[in-house]
Tab-separated table of C-alpha atoms in Angstrom:
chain	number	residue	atom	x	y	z
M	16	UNK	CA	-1.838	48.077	18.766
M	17	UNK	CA	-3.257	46.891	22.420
M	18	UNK	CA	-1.739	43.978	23.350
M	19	UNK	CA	-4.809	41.328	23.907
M	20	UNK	CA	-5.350	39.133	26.777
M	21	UNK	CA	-8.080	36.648	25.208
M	22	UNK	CA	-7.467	36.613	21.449
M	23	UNK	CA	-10.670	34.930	19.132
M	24	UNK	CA	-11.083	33.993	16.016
M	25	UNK	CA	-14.481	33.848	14.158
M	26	UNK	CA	-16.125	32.262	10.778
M	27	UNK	CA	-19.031	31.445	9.540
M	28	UNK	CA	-17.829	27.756	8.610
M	29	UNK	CA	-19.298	25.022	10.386
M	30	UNK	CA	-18.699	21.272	9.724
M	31	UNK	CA	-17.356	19.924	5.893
M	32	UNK	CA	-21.021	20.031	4.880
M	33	UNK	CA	-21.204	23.873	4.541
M	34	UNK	CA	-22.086	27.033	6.200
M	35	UNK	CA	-24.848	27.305	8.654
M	36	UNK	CA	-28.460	27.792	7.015
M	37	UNK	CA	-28.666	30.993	6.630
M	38	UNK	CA	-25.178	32.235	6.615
M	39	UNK	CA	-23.252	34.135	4.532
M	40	UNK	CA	-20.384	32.575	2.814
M	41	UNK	CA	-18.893	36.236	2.120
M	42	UNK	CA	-18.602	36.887	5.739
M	43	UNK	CA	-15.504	38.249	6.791
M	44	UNK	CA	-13.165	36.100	8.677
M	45	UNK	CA	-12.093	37.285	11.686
M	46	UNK	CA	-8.846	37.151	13.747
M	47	UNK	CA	-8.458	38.744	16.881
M	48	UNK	CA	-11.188	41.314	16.444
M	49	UNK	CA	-9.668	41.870	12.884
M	50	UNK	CA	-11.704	41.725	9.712
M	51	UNK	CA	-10.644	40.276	6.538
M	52	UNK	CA	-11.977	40.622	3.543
M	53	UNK	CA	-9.806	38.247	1.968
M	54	UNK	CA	-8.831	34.431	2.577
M	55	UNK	CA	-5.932	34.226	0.477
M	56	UNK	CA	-2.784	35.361	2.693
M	57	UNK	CA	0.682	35.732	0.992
M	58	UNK	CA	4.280	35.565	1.940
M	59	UNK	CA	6.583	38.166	0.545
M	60	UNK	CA	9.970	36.042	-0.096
M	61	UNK	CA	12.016	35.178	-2.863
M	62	UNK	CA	10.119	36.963	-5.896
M	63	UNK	CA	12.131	38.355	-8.549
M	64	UNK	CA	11.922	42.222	-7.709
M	65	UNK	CA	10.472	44.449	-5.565
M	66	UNK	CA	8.446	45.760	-7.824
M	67	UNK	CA	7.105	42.088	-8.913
M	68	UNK	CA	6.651	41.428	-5.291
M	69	UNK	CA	4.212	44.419	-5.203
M	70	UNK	CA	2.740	43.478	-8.436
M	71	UNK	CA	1.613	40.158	-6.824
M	72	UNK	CA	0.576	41.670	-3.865
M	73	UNK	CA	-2.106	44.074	-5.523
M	74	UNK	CA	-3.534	41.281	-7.867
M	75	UNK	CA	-3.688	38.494	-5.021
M	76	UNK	CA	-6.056	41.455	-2.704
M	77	UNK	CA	-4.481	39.772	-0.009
M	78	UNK	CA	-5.001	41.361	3.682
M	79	UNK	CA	-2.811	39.521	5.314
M	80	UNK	CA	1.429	39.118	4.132
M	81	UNK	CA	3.797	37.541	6.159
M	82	UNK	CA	7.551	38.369	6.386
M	83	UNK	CA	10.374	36.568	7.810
M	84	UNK	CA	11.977	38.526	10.913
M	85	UNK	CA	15.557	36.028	10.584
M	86	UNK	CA	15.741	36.532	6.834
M	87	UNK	CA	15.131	39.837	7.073
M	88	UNK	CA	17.808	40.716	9.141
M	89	UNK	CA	20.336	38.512	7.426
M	90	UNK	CA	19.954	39.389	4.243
M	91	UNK	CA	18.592	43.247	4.885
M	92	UNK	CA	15.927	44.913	3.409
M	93	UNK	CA	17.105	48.233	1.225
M	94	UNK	CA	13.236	49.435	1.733
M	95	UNK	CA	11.690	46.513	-0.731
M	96	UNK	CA	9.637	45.062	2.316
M	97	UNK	CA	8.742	48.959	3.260
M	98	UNK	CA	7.341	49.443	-0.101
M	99	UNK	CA	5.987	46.277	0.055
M	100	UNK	CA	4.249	47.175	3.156
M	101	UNK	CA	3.130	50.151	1.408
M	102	UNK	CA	1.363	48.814	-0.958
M	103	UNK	CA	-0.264	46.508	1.647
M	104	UNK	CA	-1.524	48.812	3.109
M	105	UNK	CA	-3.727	50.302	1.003
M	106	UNK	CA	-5.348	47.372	0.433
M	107	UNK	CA	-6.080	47.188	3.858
M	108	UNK	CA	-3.703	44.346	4.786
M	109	UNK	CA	-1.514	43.593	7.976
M	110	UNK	CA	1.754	42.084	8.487
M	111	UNK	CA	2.185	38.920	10.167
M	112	UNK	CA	5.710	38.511	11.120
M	113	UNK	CA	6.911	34.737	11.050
M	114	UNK	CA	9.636	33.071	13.261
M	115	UNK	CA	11.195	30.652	10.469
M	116	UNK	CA	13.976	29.341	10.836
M	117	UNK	CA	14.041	28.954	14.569
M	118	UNK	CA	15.088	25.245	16.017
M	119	UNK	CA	13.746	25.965	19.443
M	120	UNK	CA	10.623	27.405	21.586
M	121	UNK	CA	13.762	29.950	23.024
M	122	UNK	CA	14.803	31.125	19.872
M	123	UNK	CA	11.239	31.688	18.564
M	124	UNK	CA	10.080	33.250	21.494
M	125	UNK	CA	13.253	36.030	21.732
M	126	UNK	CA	12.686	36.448	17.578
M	127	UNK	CA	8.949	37.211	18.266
M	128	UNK	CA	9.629	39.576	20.881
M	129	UNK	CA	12.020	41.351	18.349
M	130	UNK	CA	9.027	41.376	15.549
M	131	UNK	CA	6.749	42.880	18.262
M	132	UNK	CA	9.517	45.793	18.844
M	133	UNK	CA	9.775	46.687	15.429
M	134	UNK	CA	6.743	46.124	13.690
M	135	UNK	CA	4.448	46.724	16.347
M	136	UNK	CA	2.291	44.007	16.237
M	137	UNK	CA	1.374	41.241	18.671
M	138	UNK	CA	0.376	39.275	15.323
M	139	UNK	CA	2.688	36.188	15.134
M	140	UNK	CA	3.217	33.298	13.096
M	141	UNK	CA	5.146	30.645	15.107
M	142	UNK	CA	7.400	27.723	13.162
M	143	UNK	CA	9.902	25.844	14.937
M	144	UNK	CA	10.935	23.498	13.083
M	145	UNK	CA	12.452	19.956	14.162
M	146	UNK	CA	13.600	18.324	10.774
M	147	UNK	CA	15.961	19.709	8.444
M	148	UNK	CA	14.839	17.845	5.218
M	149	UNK	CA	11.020	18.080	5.725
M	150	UNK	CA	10.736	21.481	7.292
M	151	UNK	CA	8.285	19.399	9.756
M	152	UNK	CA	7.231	21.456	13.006
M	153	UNK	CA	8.720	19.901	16.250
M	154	UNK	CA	5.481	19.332	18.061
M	155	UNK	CA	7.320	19.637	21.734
M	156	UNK	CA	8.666	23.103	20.945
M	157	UNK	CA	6.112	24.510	19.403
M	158	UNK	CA	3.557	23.798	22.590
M	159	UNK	CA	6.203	25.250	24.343
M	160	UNK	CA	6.769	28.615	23.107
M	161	UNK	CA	2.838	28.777	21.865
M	162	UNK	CA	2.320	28.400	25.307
M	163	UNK	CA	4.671	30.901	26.496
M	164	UNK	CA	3.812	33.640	23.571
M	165	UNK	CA	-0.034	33.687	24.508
M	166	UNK	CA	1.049	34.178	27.791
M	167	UNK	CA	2.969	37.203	27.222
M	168	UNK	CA	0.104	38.745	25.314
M	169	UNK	CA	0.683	37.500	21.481
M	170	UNK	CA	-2.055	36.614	18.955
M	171	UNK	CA	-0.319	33.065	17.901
M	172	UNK	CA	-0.495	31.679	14.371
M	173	UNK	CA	1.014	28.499	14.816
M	174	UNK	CA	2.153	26.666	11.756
M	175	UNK	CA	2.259	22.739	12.337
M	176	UNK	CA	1.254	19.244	11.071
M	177	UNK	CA	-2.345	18.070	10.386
M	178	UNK	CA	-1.994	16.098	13.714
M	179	UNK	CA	-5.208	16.411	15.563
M	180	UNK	CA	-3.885	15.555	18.882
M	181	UNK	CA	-1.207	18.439	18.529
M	182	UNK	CA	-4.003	21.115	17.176
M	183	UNK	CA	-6.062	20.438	20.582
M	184	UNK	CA	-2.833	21.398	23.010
M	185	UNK	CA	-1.996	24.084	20.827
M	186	UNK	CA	-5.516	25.646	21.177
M	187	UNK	CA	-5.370	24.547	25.237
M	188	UNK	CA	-2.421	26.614	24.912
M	189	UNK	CA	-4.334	29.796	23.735
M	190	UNK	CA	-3.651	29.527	20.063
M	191	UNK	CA	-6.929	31.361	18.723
M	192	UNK	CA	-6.422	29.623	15.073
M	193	UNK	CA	-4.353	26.258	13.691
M	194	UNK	CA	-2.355	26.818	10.448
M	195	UNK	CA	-1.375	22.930	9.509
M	196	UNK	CA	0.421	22.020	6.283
M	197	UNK	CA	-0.636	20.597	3.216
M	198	UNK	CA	2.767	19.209	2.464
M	199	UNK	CA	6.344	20.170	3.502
M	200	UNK	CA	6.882	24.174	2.756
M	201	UNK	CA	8.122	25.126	-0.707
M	202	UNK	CA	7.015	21.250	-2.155
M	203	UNK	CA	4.411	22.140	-4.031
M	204	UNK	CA	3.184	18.632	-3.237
M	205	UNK	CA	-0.656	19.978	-2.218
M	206	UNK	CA	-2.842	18.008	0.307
M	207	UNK	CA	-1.123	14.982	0.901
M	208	UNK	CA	-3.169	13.413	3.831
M	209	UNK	CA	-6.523	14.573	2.694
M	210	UNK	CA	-7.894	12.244	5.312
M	211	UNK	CA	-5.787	14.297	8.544
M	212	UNK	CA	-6.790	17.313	7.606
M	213	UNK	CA	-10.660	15.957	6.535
M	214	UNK	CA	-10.097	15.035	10.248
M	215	UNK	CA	-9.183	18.187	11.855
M	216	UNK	CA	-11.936	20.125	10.001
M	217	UNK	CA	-14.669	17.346	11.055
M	218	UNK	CA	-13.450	17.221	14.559
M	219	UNK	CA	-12.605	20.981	15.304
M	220	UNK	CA	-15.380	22.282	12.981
M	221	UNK	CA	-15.350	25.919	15.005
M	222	UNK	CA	-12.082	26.547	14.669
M	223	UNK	CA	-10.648	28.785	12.172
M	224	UNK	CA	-8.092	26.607	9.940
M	225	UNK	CA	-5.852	28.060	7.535
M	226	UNK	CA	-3.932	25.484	5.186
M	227	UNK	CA	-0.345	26.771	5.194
M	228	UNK	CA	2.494	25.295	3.078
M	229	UNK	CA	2.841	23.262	0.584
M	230	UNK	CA	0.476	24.511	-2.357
M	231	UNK	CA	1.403	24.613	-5.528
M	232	UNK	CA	-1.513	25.664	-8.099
M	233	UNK	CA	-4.525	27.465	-7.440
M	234	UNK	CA	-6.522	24.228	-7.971
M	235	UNK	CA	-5.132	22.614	-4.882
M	236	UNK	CA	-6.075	26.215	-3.255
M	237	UNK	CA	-9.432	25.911	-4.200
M	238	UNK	CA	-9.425	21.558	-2.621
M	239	UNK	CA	-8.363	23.280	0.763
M	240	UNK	CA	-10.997	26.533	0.506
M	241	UNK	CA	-13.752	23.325	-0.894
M	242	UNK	CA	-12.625	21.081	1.908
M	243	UNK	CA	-14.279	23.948	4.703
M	244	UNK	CA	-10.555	25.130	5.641
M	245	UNK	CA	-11.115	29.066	6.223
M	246	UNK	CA	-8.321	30.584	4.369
M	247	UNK	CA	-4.629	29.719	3.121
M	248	UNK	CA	-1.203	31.079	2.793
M	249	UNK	CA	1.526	30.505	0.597
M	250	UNK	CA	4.579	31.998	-0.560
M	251	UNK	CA	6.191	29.909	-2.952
M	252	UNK	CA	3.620	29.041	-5.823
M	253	UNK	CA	3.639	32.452	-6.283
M	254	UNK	CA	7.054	33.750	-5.796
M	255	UNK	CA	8.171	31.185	-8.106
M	256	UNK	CA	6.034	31.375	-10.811
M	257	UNK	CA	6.927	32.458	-14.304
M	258	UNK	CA	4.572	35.374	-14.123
M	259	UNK	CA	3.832	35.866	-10.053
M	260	UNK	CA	1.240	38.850	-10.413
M	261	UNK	CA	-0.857	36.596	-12.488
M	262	UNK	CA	-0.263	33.445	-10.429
M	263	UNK	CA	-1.431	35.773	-7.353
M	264	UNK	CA	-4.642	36.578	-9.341
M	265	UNK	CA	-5.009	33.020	-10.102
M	266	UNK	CA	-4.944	31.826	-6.770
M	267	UNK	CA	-7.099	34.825	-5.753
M	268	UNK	CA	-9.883	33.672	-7.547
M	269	UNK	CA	-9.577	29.934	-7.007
M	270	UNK	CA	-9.389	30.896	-2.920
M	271	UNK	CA	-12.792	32.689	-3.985
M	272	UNK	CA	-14.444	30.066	-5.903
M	273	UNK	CA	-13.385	27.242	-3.344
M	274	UNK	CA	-15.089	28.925	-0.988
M	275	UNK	CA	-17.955	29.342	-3.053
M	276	UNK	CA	-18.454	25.793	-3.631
M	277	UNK	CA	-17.970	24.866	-0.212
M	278	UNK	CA	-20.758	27.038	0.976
M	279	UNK	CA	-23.183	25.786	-1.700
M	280	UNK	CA	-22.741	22.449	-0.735
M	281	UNK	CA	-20.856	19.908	-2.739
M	282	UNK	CA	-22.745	17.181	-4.670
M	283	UNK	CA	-21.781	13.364	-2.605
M	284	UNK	CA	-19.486	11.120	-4.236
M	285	UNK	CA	-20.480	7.098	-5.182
M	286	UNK	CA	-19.443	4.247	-6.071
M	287	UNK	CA	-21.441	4.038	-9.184
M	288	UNK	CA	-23.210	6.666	-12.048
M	289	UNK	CA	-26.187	8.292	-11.322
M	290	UNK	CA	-28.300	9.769	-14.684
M	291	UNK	CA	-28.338	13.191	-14.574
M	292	UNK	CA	-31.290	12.988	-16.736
M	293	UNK	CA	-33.123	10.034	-15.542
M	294	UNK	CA	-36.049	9.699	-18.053
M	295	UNK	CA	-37.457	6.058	-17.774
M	296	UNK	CA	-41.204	6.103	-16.755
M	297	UNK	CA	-41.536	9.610	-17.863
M	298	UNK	CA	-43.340	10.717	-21.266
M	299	UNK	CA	-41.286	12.491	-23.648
M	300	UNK	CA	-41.535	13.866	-27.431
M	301	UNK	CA	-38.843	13.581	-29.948
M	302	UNK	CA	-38.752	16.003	-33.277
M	303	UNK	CA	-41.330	18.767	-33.623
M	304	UNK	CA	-44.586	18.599	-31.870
């Protein structure tokens, strides 16, 4: 694919409140001039088999996967992420090679040039990380080698906090999109600072955000998608799972319903009950007529 020189990103989410009047909540999301149909990406490590790896990846309808360049060449491949890829494909989905695992903006930066070479993608999700107990992004680093990667002509997914000082630099940088954490990767903790990432969505309301790491059920999903976050990714909620094809499908749907709600505009919370029937000063029969 052409490398681009001014990579964009595109939704029809607007503010927490909902979508625009008028617009579509069904519109596509799109990244980079790309399309997707769906909003629910997936990673494609540690599941059981291959084959259960490909189960999950047809029932989540997923169009984006992303696979880990360093574990990949560690550990090898024996042509289960090729036939994962496969089966991507049809759906219509890309890869999105990730740099995990990588302590500094060099190391990322010389791994992503080695996922461009042999995927053939400019597509790349950027993680340094800085802590070894949290997983937590190093906020210096990544700047750094975001900075560097859009400059060289990569579409960067960068994968940090809910900070909303960091998200600005990394879009001054030429990140087209911000991919910050619900909790620390693999946790299955869900949103833990609903109020940072309530935050970023109020206060970068046209920017596509995709909630990345962290989830654990589909009904945290669906808080992100409800929340006006644009999509999410996970890996380990599903690869984990006693039955991952029908965790996929599960957190298919609540992606889809999440949305849903957030476009139709959620009911405000109080303090206090409100009758849903209110029926004082109104005339009303009881029994027959």
């Amino acid at each position: 694919m052409p490398l681009p020189t001014s990579p964009t990103c595109t939704t029809q989410a607007a503010g927490i409140e909902g979508p625009p009047s008028g617009a579509s909540i069904e519109a596509e999301l799109v990244i980079d001039g790309v399309a997707l149909a769906s909003r629910f990406f997936l990673g494609t490590a540690g599941y059981p088999s291959p084959s259960v790896l490909c189960d999950a990846i047809r029932a989540s309808s997923t169009q984006l996967l992303t696979v880990g360049l360093k574990r990949t060449l560690q550990a090898g491949d024996n042509g289960a992420l090729a036939q994962a890829l496969s089966v991507g494909r049809e759906q219509g989905a890309r890869l999105l090679p990730n740099t995990a695992g990588c302590r500094s903006a060099r190391e990322a930066v010389q791994l992503a040039h080695m996922a461009r070479e042999l995927y053939g993608t400019a597509w790349i999700k950027l993680e340094v990380v800085g802590d070894e107990h949290t997983l937590q992004p190093d906020p210096f680093e990544l700047v750094t080698a975001a900075t560097e990667l859009v400059r060289e002509g990569f579409v960067v997914f960068p994968y940090c906090t809910e900070d909303l000082i960091l998200g600005r630099r990394l879009l001054d940088a030429g990140c087209p999109l911000l991919m910050p954490w619900g909790a620390p990767i693999g946790s299955g903790q869900g949103l833990l600072n609903l109020h940072g990432l309530r935050t970023l969505r109020e206060r970068l309301p046209d920017t596509v955000l995709v909630i990345d790491a962290g989830l654990g059920a589909p009904s945290q999903a669906a808080r992100a998608m409800e929340l006006g976050f644009d999509a999410v990714l996970l890996n380990s909620a599903v690869a984990q799972a006693g039955d991952p094809a029908t965790m996929a499908g599960a957190f298919r749907d609540a992606v889809r319903a999440g949305r849903a709600a957030f476009g139709a505009g959620l009911m405000p919370t109080q303090s206090f009950a409100v009758a849903s029937t209110p029926v004082s000063g109104h005339a009303f029969l009881l029994g027959d007529a």
